[in-house]
PDB file of C-alpha atoms in Angstrom:
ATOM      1  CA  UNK A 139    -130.693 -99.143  49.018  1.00 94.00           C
ATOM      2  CA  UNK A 140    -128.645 -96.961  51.107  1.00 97.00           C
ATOM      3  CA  UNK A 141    -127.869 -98.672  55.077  1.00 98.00           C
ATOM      4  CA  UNK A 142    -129.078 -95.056  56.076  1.00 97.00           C
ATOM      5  CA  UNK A 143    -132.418 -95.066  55.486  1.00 97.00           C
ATOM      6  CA  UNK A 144    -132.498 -98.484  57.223  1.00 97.00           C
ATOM      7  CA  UNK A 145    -132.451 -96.249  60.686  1.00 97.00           C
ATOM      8  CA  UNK A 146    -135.580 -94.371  59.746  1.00 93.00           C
ATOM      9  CA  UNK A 147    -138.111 -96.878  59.915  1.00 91.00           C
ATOM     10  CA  UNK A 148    -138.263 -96.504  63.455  1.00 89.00           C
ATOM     11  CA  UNK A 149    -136.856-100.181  64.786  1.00 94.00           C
ATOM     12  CA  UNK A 150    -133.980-101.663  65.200  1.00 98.00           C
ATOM     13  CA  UNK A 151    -131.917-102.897  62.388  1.00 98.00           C
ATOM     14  CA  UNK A 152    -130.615-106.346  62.366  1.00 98.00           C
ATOM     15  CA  UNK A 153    -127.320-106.894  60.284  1.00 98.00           C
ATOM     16  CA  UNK A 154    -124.742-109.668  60.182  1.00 98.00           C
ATOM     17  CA  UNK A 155    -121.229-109.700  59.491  1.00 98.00           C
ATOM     18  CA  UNK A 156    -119.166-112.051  57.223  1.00 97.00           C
ATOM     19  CA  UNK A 157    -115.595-112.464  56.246  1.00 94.00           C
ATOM     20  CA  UNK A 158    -113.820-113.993  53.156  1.00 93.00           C
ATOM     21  CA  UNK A 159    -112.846-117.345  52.997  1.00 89.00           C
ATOM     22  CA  UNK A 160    -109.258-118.203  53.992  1.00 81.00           C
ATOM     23  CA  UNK A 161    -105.809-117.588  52.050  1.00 76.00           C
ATOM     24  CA  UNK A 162    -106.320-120.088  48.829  1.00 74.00           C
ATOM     25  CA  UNK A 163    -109.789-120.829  49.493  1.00 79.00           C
ATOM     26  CA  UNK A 164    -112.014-120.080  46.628  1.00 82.00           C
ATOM     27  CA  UNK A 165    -114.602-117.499  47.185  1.00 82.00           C
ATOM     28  CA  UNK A 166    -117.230-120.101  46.470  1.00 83.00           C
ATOM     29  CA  UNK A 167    -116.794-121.601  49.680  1.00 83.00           C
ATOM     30  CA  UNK A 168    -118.444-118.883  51.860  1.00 93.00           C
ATOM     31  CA  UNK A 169    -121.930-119.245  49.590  1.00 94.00           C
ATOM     32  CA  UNK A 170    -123.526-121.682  51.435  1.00 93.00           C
ATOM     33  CA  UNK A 171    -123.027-120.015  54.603  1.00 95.00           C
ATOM     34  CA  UNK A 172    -124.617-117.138  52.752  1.00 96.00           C
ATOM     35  CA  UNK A 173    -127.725-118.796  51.877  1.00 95.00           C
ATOM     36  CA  UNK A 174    -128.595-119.640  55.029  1.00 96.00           C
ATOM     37  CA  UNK A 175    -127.791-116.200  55.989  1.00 97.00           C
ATOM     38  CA  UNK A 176    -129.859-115.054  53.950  1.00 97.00           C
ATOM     39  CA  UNK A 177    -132.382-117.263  55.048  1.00 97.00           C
ATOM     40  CA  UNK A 178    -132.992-115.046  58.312  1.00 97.00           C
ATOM     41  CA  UNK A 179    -133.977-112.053  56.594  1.00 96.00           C
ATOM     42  CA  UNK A 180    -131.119-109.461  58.138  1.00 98.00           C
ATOM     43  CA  UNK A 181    -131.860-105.991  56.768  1.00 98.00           C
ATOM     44  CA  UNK A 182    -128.094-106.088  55.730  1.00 98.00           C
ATOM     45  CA  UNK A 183    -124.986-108.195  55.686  1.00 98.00           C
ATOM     46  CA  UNK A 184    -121.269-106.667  55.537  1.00 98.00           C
ATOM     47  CA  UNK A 185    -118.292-107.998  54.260  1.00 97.00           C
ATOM     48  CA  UNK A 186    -114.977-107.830  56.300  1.00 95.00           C
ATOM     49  CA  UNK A 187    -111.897-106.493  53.863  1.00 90.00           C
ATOM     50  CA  UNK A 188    -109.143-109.201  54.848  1.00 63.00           C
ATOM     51  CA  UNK A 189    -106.355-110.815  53.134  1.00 48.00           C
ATOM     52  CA  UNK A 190    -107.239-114.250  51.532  1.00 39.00           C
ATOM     53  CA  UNK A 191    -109.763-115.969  49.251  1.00 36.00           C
ATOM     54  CA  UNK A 192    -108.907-116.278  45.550  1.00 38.00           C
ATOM     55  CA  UNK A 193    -107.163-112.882  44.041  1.00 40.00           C
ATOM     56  CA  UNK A 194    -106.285-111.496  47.032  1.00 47.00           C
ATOM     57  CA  UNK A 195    -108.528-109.397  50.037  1.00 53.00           C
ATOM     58  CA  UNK A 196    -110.551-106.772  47.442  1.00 56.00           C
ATOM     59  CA  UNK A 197    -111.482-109.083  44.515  1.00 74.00           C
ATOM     60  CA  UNK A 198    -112.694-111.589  47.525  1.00 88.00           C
ATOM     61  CA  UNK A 199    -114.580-109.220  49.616  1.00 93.00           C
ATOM     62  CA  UNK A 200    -116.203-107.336  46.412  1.00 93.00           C
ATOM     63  CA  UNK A 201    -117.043-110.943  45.009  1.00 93.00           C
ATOM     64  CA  UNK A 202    -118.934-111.916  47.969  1.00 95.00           C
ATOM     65  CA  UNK A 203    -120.332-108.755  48.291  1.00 96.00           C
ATOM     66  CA  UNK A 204    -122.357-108.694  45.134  1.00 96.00           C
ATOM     67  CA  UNK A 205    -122.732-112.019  45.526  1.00 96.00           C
ATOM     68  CA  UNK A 206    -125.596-111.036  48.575  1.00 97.00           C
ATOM     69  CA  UNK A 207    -126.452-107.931  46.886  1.00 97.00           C
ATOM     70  CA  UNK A 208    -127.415-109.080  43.303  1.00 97.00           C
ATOM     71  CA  UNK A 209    -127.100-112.760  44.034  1.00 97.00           C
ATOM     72  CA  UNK A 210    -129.436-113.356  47.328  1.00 97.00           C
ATOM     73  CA  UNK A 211    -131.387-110.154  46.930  1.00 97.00           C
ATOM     74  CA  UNK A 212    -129.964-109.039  50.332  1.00 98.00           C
ATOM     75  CA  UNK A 213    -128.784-105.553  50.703  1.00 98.00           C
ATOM     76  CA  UNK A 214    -124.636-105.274  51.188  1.00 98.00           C
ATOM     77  CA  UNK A 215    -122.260-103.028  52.889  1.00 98.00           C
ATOM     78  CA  UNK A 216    -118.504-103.868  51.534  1.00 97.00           C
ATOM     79  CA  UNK A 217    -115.583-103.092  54.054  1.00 97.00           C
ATOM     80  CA  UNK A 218    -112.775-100.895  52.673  1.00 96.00           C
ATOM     81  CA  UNK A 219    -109.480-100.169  54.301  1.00 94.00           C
ATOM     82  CA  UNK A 220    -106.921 -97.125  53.001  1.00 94.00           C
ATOM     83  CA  UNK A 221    -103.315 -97.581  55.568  1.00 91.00           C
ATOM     84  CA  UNK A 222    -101.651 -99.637  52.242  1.00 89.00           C
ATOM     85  CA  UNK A 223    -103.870 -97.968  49.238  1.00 92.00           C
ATOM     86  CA  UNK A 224    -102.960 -95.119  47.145  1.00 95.00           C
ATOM     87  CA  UNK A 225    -105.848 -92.413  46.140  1.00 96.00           C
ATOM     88  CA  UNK A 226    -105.288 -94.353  42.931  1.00 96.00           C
ATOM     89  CA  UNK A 227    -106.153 -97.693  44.567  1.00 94.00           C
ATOM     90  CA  UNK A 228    -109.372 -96.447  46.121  1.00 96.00           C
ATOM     91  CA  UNK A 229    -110.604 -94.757  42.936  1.00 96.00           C
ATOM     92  CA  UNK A 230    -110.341 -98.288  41.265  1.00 95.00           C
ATOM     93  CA  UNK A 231    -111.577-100.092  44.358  1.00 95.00           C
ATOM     94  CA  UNK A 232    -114.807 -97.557  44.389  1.00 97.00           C
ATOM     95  CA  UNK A 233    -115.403 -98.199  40.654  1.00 96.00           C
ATOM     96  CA  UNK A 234    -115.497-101.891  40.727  1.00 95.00           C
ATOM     97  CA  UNK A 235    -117.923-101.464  43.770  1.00 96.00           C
ATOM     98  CA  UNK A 236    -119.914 -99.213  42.040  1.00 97.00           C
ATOM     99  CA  UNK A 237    -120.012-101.902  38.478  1.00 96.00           C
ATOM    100  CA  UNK A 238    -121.046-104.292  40.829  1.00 97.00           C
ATOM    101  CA  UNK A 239    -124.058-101.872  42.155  1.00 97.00           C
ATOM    102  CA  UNK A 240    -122.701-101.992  45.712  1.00 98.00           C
ATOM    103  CA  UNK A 241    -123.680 -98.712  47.175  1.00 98.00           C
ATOM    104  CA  UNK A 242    -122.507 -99.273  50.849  1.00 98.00           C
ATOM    105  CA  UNK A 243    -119.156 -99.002  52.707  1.00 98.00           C
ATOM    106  CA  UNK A 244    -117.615 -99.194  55.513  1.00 98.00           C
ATOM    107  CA  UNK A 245    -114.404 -96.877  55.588  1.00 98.00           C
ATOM    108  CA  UNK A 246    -111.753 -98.616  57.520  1.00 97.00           C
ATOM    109  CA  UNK A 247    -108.171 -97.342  58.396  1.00 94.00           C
ATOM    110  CA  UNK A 248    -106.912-101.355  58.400  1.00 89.00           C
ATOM    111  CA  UNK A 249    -104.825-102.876  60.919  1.00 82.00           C
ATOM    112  CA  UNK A 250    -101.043-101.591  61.077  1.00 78.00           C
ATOM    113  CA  UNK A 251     -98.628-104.266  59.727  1.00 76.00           C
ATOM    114  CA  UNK A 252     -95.744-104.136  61.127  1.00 73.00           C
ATOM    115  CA  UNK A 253     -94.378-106.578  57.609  1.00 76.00           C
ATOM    116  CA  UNK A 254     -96.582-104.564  55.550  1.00 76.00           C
ATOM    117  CA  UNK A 255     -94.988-100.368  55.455  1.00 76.00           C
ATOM    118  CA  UNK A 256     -98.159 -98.247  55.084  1.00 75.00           C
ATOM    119  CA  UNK A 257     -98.580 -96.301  51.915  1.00 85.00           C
ATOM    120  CA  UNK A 258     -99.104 -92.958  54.182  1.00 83.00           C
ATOM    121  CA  UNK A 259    -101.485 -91.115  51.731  1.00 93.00           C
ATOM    122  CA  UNK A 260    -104.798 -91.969  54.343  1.00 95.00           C
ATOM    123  CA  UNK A 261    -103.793 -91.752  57.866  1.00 91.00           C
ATOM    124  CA  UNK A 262    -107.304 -92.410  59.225  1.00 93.00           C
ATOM    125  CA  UNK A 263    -110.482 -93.417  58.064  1.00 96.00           C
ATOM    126  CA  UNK A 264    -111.723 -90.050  58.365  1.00 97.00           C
ATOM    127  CA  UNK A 265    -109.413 -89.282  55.494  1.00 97.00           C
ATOM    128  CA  UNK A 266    -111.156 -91.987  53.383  1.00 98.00           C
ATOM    129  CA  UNK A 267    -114.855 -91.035  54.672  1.00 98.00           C
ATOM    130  CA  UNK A 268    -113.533 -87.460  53.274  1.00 98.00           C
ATOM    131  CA  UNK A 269    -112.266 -88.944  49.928  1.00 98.00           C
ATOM    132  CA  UNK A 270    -114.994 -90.871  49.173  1.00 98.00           C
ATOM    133  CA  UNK A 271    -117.444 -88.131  49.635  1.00 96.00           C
ATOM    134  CA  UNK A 272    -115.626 -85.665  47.598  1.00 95.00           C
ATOM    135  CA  UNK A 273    -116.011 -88.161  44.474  1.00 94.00           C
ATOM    136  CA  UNK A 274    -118.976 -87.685  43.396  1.00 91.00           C
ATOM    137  CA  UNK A 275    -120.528 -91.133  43.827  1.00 92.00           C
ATOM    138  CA  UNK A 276    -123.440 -91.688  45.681  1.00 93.00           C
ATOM    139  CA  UNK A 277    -122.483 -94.508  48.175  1.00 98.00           C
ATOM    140  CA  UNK A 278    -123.464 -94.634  51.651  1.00 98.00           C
ATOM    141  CA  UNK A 279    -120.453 -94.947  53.772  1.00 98.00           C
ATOM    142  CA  UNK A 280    -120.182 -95.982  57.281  1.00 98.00           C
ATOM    143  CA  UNK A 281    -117.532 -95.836  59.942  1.00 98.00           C
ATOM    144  CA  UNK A 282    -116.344 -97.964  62.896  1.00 97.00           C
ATOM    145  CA  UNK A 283    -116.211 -97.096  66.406  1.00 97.00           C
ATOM    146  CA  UNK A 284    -114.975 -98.446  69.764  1.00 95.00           C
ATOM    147  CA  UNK A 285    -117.301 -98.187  72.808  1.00 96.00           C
ATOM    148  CA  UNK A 286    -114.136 -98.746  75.379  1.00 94.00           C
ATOM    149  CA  UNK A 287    -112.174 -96.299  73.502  1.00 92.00           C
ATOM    150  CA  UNK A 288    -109.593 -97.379  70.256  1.00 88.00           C
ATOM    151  CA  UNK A 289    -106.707 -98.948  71.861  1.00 83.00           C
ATOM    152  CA  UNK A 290    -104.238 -96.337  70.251  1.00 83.00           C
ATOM    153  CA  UNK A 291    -106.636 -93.376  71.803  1.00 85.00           C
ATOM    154  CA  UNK A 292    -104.497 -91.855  74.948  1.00 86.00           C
ATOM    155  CA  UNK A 293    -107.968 -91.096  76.389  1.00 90.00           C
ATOM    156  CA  UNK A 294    -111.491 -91.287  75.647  1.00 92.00           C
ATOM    157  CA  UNK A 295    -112.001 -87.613  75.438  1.00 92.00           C
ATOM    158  CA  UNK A 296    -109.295 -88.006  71.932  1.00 92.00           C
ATOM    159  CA  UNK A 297    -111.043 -90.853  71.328  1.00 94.00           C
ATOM    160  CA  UNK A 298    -114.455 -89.531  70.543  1.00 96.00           C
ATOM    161  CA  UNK A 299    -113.135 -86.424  69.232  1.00 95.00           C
ATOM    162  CA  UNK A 300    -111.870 -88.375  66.556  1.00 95.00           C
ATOM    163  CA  UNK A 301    -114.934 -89.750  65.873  1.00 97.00           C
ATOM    164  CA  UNK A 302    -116.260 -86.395  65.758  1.00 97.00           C
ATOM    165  CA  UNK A 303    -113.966 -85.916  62.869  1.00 97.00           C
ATOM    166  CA  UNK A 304    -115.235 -89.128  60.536  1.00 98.00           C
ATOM    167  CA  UNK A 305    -118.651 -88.110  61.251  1.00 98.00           C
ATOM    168  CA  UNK A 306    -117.918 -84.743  60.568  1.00 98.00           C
ATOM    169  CA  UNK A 307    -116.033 -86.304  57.508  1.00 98.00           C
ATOM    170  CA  UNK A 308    -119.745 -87.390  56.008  1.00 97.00           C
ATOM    171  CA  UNK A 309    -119.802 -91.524  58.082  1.00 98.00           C
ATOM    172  CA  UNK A 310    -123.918 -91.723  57.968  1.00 98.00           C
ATOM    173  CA  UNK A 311    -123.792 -94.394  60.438  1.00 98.00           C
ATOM    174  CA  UNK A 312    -121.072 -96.328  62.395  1.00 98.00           C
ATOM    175  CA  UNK A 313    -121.378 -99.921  63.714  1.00 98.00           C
ATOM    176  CA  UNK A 314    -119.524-100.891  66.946  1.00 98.00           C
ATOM    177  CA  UNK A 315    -116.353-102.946  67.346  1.00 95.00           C
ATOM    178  CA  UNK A 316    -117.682-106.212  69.833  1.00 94.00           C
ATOM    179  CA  UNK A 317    -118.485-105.446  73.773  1.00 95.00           C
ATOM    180  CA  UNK A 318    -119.464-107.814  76.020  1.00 94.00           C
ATOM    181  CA  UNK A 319    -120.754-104.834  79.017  1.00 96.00           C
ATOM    182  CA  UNK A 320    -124.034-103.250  78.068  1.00 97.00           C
ATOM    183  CA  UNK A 321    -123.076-100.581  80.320  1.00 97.00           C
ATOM    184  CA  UNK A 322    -120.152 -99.679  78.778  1.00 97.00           C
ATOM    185  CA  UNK A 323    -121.786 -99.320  75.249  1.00 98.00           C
ATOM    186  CA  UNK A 324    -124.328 -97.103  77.606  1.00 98.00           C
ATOM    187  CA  UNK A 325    -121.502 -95.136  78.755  1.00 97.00           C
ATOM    188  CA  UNK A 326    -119.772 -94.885  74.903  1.00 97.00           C
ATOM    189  CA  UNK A 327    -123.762 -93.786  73.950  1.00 98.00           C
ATOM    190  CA  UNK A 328    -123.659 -90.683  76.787  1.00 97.00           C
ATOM    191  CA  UNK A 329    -120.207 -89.821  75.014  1.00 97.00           C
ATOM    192  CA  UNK A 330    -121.552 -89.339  72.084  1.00 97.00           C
ATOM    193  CA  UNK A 331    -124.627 -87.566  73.230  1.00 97.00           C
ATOM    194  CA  UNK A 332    -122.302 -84.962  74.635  1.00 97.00           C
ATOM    195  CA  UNK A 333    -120.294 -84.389  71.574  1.00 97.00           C
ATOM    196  CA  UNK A 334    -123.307 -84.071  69.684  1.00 97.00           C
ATOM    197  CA  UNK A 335    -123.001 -87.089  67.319  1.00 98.00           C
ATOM    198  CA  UNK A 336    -126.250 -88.059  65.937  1.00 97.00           C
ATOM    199  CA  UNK A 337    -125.502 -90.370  63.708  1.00 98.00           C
ATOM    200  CA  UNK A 338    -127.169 -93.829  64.046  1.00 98.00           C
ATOM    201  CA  UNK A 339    -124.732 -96.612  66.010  1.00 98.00           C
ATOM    202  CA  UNK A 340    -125.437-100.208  65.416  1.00 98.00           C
ATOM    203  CA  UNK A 341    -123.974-102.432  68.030  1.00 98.00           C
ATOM    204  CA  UNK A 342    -121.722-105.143  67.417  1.00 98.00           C
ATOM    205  CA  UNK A 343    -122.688-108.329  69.230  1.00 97.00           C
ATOM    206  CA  UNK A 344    -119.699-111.608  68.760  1.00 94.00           C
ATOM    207  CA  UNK A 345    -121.537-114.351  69.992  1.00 95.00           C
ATOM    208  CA  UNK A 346    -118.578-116.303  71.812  1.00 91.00           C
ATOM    209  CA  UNK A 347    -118.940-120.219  71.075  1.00 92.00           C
ATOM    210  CA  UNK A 348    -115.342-122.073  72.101  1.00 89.00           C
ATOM    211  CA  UNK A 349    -112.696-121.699  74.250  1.00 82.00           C
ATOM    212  CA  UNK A 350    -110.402-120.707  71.647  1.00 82.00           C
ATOM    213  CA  UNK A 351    -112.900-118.414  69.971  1.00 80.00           C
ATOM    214  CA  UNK A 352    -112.922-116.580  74.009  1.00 74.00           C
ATOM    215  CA  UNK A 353    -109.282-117.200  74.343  1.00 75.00           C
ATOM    216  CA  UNK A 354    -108.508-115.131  70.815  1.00 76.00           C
ATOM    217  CA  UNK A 355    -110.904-112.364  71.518  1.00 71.00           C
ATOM    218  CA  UNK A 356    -109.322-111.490  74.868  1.00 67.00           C
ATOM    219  CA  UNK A 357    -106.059-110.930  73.261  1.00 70.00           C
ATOM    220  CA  UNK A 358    -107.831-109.004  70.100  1.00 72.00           C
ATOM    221  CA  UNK A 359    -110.516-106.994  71.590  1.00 73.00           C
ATOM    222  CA  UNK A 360    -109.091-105.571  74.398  1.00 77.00           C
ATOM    223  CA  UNK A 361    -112.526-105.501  75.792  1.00 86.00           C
ATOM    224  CA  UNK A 362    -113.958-105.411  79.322  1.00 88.00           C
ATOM    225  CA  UNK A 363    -115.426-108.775  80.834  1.00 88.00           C
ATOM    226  CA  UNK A 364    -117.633-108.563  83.020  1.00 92.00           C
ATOM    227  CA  UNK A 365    -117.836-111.126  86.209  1.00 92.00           C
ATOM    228  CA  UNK A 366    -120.777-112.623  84.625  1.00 90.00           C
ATOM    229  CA  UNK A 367    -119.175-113.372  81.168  1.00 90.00           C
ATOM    230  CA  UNK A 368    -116.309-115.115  82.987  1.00 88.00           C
ATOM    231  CA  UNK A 369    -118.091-116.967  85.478  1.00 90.00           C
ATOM    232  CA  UNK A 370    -119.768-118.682  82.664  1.00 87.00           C
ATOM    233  CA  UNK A 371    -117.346-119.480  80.564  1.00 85.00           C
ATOM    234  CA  UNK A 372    -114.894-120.875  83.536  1.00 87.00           C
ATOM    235  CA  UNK A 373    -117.830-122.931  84.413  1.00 91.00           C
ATOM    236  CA  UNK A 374    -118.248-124.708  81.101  1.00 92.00           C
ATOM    237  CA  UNK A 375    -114.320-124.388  79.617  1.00 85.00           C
ATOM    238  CA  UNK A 376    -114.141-127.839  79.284  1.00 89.00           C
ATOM    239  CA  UNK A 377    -117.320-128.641  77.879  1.00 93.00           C
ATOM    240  CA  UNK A 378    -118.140-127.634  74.529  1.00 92.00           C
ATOM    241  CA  UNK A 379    -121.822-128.159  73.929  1.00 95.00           C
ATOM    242  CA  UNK A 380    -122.311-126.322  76.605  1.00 95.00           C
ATOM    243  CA  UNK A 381    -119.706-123.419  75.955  1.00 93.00           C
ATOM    244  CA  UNK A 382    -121.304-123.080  73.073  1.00 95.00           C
ATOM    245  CA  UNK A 383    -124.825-122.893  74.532  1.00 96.00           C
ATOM    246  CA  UNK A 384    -124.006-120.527  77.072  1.00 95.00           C
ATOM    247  CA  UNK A 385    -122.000-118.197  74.396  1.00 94.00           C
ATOM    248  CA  UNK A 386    -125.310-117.917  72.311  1.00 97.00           C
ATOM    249  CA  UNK A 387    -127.308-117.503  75.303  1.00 97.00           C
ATOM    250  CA  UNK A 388    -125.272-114.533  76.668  1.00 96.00           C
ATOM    251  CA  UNK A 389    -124.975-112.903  73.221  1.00 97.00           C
ATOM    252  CA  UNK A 390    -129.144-113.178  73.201  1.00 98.00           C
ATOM    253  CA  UNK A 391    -129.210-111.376  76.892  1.00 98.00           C
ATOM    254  CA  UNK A 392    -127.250-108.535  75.745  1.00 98.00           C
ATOM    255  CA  UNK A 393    -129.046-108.200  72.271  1.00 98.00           C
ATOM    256  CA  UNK A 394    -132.766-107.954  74.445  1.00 98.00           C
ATOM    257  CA  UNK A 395    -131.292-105.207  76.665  1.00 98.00           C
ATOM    258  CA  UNK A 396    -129.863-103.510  73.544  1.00 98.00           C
ATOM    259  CA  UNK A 397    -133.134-103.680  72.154  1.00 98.00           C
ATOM    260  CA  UNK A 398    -135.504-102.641  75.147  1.00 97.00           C
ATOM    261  CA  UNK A 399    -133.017 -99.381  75.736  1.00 97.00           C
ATOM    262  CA  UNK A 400    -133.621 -98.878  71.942  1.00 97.00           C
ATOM    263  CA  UNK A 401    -130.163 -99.263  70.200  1.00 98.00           C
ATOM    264  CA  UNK A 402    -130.063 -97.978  66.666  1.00 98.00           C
ATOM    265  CA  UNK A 403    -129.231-101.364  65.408  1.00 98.00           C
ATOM    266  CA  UNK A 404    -127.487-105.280  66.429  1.00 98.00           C
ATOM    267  CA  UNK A 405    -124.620-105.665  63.987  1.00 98.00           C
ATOM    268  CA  UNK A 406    -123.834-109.140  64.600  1.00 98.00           C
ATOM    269  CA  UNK A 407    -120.367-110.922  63.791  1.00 97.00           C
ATOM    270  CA  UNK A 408    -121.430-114.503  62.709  1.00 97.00           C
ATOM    271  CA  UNK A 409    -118.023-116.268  61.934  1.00 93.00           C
ATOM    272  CA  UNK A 410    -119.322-117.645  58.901  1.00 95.00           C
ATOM    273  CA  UNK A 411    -121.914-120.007  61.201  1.00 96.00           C
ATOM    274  CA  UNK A 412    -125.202-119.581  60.014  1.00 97.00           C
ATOM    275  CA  UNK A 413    -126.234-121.950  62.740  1.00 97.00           C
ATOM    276  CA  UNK A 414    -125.998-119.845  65.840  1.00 97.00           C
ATOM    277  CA  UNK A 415    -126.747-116.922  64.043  1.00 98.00           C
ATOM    278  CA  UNK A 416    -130.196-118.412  63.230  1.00 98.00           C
ATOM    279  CA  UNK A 417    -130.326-119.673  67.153  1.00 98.00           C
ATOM    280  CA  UNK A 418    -129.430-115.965  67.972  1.00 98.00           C
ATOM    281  CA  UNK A 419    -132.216-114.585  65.101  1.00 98.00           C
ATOM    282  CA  UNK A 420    -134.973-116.721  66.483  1.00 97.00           C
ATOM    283  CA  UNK A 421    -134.550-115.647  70.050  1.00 98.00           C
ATOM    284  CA  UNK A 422    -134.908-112.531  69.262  1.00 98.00           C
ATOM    285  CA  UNK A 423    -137.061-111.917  66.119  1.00 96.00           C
ATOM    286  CA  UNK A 424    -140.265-111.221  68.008  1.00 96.00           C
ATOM    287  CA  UNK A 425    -138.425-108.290  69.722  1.00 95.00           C
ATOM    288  CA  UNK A 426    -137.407-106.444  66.072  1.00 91.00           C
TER     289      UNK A 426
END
């Protein structure tokens, strides 16, 4: 099934996110946290495109991919990236995805590398969104978007102009980078209105569980905390249970807000631990 027609059953969809397992972990060791995964019923789960697992980032994330889709019975969207792939690269990427009867992406530029020289034949994911379209497959591809603005934007006015261009480039959908400020996802939303992009947005919700988890994302994200976010978390630093606690509990705050303004759909980054996803799914199922 294409993600796409997810958004026209008039409620909001409910994905998860999961990533490969580790540099020289096998594959196999991400399966279990699958199951239980799958266990929740999301209408979807993705699969981040990262270096690691067994074979290297594409066998790894296509491997776990059709693992949900033909495996679990749960629908899949695959990440791709194109800064280090030829046109060559992403023809044989999209043919093993389409063997394995995945029929979603999500069409990433990829992080710049600094060890890694970029190939330079896709400067942006609206080049691959373009690509994959003119193909002649039928997948549903998706794109990624920042509600603060992508750090390398000089301004939000580029910013969402350039997501004017991967919509315009055939994205069906695009799914949020993390936010912690409703308001600023509200804001991002408004932006959009006035560009006239109508494509569905799912937001993405990180449910923060540790200090090191917080500590990481700070650097990563680049995204705004509010004084509520970090009153909690300095409260309850040094004690874990309850970090953790209070991290699942804010994620579930902003999810019902998302949900009563009626958000498209809660894309939510598990970390690989079914556990508080299921703690997060519970709180909230009554609401989808």
């Amino acid at each position: 099934m294409k993600i796409s027609e997810l958004f026209n059953k008039g409620k909001t969809v409910f994905s998860f996110e999961v990533f490969p397992p580790k540099k020289d972990s096998p594959v196999e060791t991400v399966y279990n946290a699958l199951a239980e995964l799958s266990d929740l019923n999301p209408a979807f789960i993705s699969v981040t495109y990262s270096a690691g697992g067994t074979g290297g980032a594409k066998e790894s994330t296509t491997l776990l991919a059709s693992y949900v889709k033909n495996k679990l019975g749960i629908e899949t969207c695959a990440h791709l990236t194109c800064m280090n792939s030829t046109a060559d690269d992403i023809r044989a990427l999209l043919k093993e995805l389409e063997e394995h009867k995945i029929e979603n992406i999500l069409a990433l530029r990829g992080d710049k590398n600094p060890d890694v020289p970029a190939v330079n034949e896709f400067h942006h994911a609206s080049d691959l969104v373009r690509f994959i379209k003119v193909q002649g497959l039928d997948f549903c591809v998706s794109g990624a978007c920042c509600p603060e603005g992508h750090p390398e934007s000089k301004d939000m006015i580029s910013d969402v102009l350039n997501l004017k261009k991967k919509v315009d480039a055939g994205a069906d959908y695009l799914v949020s980078q993390m936010f912690f400020d409703n308001a600023k996802f509200y804001e991002f939303k408004e932006r959009l209105r006035l560009a006239d992009i109508t494509v569905p947005v799912s937001a993405g919700i990180m449910p923060v569980t540790n200090k090191r988890q917080f500590e990481r994302m700070i650097m990563l994200s680049g995204a705004s905390l509010p004084a509520k976010f970090t009153q909690t978390f300095s409260r309850f630093e040094d004690r874990p249970e309850a970090l953790a606690d209070a991290g699942i509990a804010y994620a579930i705050d902003q999810i019902i807000d998302l949900i009563s303004s009626g958000v498209d759909g809660i894309h939510l980054y598990t970390m690989n631990k079914p556990a508080v996803a299921r703690k997060i799914a519970e709180s909230v199922r009554s609401l989808l």
